[in-house]
Short mmCIF file of C-alpha atoms in Angstrom, two decimals:
data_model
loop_
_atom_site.label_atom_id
_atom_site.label_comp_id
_atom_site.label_asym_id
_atom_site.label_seq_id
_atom_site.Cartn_x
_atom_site.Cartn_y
_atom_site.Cartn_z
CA UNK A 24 9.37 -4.27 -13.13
CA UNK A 25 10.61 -4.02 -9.41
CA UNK A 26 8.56 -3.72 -6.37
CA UNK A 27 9.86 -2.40 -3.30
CA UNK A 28 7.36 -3.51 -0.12
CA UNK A 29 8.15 0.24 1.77
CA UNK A 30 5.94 -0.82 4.66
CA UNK A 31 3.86 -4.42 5.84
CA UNK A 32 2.65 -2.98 8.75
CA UNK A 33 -0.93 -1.43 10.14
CA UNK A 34 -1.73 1.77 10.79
CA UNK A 35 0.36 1.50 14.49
CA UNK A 36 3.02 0.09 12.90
CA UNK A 37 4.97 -2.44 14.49
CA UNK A 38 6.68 -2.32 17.37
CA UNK A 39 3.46 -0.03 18.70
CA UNK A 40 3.83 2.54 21.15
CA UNK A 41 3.87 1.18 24.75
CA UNK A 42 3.75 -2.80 23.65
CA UNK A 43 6.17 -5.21 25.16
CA UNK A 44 4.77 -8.31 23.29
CA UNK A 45 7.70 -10.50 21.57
CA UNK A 46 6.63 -9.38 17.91
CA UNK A 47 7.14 -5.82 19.52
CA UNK A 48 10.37 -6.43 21.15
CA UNK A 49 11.51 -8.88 18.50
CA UNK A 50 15.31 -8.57 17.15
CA UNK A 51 14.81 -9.97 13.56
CA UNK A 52 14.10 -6.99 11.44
CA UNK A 53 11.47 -8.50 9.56
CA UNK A 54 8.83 -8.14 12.35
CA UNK A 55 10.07 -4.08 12.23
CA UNK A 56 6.73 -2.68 10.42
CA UNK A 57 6.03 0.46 9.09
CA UNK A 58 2.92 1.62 7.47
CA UNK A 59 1.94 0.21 4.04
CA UNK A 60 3.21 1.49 0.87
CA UNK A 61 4.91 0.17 -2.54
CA UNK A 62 7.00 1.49 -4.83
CA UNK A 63 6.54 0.36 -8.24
CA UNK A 64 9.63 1.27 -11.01
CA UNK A 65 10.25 0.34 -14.79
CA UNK A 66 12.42 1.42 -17.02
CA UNK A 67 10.00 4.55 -17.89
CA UNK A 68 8.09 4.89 -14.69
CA UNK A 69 8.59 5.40 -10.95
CA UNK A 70 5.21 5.22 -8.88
CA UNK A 71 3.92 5.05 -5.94
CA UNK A 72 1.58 3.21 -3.93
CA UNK A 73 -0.21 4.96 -0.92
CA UNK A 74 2.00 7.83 0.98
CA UNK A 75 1.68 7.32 4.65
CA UNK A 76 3.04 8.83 7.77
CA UNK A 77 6.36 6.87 7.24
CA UNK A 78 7.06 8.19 3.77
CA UNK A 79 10.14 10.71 4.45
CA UNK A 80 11.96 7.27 6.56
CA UNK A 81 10.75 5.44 3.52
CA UNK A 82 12.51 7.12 0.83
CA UNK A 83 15.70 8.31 2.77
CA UNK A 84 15.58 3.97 3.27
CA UNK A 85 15.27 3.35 -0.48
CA UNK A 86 16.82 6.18 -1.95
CA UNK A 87 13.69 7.37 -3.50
CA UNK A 88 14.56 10.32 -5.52
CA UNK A 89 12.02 10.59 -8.33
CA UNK A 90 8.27 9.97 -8.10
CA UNK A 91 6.24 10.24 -11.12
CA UNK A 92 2.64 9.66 -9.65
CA UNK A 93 0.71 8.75 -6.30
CA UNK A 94 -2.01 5.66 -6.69
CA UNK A 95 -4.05 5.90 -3.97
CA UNK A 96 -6.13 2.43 -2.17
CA UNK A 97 -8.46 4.90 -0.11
CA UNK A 98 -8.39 7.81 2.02
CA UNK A 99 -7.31 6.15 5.59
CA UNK A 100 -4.74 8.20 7.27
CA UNK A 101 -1.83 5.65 7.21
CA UNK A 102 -2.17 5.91 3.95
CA UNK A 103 -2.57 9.85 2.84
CA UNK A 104 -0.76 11.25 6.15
CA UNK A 105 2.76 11.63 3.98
CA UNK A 106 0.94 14.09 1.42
CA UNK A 107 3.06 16.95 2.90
CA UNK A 108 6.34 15.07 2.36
CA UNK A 109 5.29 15.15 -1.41
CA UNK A 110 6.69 18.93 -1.62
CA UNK A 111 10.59 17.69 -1.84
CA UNK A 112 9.45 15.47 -4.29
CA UNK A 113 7.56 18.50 -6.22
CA UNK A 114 11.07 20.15 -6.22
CA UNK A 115 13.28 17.13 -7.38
CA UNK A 116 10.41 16.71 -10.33
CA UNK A 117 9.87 20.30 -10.88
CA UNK A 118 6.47 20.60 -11.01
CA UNK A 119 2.92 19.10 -9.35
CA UNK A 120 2.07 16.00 -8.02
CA UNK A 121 -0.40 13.54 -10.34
CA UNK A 122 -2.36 11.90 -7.64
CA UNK A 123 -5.09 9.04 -8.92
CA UNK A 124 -7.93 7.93 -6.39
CA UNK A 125 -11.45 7.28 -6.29
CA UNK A 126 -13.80 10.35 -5.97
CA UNK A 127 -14.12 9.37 -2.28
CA UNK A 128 -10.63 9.34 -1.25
CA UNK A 129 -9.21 12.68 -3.41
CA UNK A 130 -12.61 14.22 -1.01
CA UNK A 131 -10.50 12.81 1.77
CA UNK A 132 -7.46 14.02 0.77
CA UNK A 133 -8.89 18.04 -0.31
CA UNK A 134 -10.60 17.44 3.82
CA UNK A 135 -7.99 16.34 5.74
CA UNK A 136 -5.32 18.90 3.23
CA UNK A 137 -7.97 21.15 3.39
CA UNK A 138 -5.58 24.52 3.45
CA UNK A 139 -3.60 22.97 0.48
CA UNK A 140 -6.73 23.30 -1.37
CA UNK A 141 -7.52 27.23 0.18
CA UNK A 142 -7.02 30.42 -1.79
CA UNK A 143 -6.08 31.97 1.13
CA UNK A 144 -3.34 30.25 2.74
CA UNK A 145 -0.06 32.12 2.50
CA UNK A 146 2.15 30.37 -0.12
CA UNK A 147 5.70 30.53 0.33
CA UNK A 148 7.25 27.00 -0.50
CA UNK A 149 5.76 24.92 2.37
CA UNK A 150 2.19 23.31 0.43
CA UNK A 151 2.78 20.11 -1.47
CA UNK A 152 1.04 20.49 -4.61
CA UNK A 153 -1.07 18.07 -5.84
CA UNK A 154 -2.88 17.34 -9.52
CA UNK A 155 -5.73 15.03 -8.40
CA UNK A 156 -7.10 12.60 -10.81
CA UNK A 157 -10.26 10.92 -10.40
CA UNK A 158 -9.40 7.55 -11.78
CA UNK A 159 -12.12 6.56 -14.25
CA UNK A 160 -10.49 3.11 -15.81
CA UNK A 161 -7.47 2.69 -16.08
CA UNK A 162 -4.08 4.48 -15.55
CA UNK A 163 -1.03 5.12 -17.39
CA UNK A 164 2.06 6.59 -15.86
CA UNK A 165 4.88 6.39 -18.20
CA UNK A 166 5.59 2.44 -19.79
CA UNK A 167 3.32 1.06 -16.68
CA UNK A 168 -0.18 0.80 -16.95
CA UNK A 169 -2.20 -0.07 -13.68
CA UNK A 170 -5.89 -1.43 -13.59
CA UNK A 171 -7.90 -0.24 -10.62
CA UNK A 172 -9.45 -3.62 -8.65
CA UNK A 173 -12.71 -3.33 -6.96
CA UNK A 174 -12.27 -4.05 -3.25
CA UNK A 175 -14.16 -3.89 0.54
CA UNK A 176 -12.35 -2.60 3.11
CA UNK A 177 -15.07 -3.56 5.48
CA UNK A 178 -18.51 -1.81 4.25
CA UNK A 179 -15.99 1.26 2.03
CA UNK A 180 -15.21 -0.11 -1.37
CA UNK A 181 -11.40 0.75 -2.29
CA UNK A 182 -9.25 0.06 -5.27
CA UNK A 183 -6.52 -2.80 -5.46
CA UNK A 184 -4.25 -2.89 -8.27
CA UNK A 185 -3.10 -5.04 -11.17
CA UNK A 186 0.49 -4.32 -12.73
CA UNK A 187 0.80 -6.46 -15.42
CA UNK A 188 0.96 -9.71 -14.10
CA UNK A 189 1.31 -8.23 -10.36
CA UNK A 190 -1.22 -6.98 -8.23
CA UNK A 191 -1.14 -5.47 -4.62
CA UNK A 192 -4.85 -5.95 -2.68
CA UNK A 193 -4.07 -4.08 0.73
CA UNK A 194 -6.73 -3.31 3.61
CA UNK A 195 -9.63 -5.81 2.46
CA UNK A 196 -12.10 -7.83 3.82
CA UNK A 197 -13.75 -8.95 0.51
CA UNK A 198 -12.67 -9.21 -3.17
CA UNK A 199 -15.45 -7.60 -5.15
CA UNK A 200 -17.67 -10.46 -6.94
CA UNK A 201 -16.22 -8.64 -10.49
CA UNK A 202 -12.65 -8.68 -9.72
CA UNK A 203 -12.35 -12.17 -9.29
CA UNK A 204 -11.29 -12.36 -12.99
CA UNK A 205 -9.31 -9.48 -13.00
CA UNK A 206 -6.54 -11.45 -10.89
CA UNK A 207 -6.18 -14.37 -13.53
CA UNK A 208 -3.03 -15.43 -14.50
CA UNK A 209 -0.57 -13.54 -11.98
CA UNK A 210 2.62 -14.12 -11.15
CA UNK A 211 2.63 -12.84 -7.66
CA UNK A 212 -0.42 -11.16 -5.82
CA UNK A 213 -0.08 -9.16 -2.41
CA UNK A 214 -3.10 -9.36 0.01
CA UNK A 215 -3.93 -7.93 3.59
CA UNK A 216 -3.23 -10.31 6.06
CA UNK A 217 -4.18 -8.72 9.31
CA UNK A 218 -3.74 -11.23 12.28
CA UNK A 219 -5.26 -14.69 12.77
CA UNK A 220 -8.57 -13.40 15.06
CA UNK A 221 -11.19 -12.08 12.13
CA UNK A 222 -11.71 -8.60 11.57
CA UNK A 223 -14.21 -6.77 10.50
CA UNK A 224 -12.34 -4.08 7.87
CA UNK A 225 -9.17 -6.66 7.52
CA UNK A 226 -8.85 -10.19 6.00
CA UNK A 227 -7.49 -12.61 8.57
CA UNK A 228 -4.47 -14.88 7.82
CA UNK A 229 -6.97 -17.58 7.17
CA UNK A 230 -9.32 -15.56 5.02
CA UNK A 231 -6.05 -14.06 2.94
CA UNK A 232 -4.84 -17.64 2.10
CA UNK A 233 -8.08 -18.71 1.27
CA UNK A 234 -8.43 -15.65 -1.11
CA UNK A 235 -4.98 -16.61 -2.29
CA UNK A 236 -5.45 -20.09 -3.01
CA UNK A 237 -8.39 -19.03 -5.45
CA UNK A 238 -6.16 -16.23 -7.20
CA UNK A 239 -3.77 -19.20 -7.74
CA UNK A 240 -1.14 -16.61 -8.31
CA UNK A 241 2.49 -18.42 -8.53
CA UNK A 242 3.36 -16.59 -5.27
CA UNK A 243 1.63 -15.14 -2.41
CA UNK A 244 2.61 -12.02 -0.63
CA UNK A 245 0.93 -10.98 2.89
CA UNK A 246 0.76 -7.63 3.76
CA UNK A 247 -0.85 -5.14 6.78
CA UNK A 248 0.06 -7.41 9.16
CA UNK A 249 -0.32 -6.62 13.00
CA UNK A 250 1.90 -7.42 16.36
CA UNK A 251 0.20 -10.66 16.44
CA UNK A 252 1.91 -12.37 13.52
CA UNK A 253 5.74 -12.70 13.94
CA UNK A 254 7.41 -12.90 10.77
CA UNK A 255 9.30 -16.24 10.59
CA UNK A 256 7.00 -18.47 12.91
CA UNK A 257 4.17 -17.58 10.59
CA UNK A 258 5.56 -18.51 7.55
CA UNK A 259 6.70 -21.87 8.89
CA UNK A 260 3.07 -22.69 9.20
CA UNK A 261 1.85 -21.16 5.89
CA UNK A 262 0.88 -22.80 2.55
CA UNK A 263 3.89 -23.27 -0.41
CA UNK A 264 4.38 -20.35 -2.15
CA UNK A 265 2.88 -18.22 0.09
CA UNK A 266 4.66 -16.21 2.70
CA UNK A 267 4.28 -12.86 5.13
CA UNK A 268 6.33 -9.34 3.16
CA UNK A 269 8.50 -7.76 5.11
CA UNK A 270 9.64 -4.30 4.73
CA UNK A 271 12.58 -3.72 2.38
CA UNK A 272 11.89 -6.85 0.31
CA UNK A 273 11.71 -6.58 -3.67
CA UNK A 274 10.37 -8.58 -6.06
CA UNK A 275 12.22 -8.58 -9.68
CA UNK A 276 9.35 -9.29 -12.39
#
């Protein structure tokens, strides 16, 4: 399995619009941020994670050419706003999009894509389409199976999830009480790591290594991070084994 971190960043991104701090105007190409997505591939499957705003940059990047299924986290925009990019990918797979979510974010996705979803919207090659799946268990794309994980993203639950012995847990405050033992015996986990200051939605850098250290994964992965954490001064101060993603990384498992 190979996992290709597509974006670390928030929903600004980093460098933001109109910021001149020195993560902003930094020269080292790991604080360069764009919005948070993975792409998960075995020998059988090719998946993604989340399709935000930054998904037609993403896959020129990464030469993503095939795409056999959208998992979904939740419904935020920097995380559905590349839905319309999914049309090329309809014509390089020749067909519709399989889409998983929770019922609450494939409603956000038909309301926000509303005229996707309309009878009446003239057709003529520029609607993505889309086979929504209401994920109920767990999924199966291909040789890769994913389990959905129960998470908060601030008082909305949303789904982490588990690849084998990998597991991606963006955009939380809280790990539910009943996933705690569905993150046993990982070789690397991925968490949101917004900034040091607490948030309400977002786990801080303290918060993440704290949910890390009780994971006990062999290696840490921090993710979402804002213009507050520069790449390579916060991982001079972080725990062994644990360090901040950065976009373009992959992890060989």
């Amino acid at each position: 399995m190979k996992i290709t971190f597509l974006g670390t960043g928030t929903s600004h991104g980093v460098p933001m619009i109109g910021c001149d701090c020195a993560v902003c105007r930094s020269t080292d190409p790991r604080d360069t941020r764009l919005r948070p997505s993975i792409f998960v591939e075995t020998p059988g499957a090719r998946v993604l994670v989340d399709a935000g705003p930054d998904l037609r940059v993403q896959a020129l990047r990464h030469g993503i050419r095939r795409v056999d299924a959208i998992l979904f986290t939740h419904g935020h925009a920097d995380h559905i706003l590349g839905i319309d990019d999914v049309r090329r990918f309809n014509a390089l797979m020749k067909g519709p999009m399989p889409c998983y979510g929770d019922a609450r974010t494939l409603a956000d996705i038909r309301q926000t894509f509303h005229y996707v979803f309309d009878p009446a919207t003239p057709k003529g090659g520029g609607l993505p389409a889309l086979d929504l799946r209401e994920i109920a268990g767990g999924v199966v794309v291909g040789d890769l199976a994913a389990v959905p994980v129960p998470l908060w993203h601030g008082g909305r639950p949303i789904l982490g999830f588990r690849f084998e012995r990998f597991a991606y847990l963006t955009d939380c405050s809280r790990i539910a009480d009943e996933s705690w033992a569905m993150l046993e015996g990982l070789d690397a986990v991925v968490i949101d790591a917004l900034r040091e200051q607490p948030h309400p939605t977002h786990f801080s850098l303290e918060e993440a290594v704290e949910a890390a250290r009780r994971i006990g994964a062999r290696r840490t992965l921090f993710t979402h991070m804002c213009h507050h954490l520069a790449h390579e001064a916060t991982n001079a101060k972080l725990p062994s084994g644990m360090s901040l993603a950065y976009d373009g990384q992959t992890l060989d498992l």
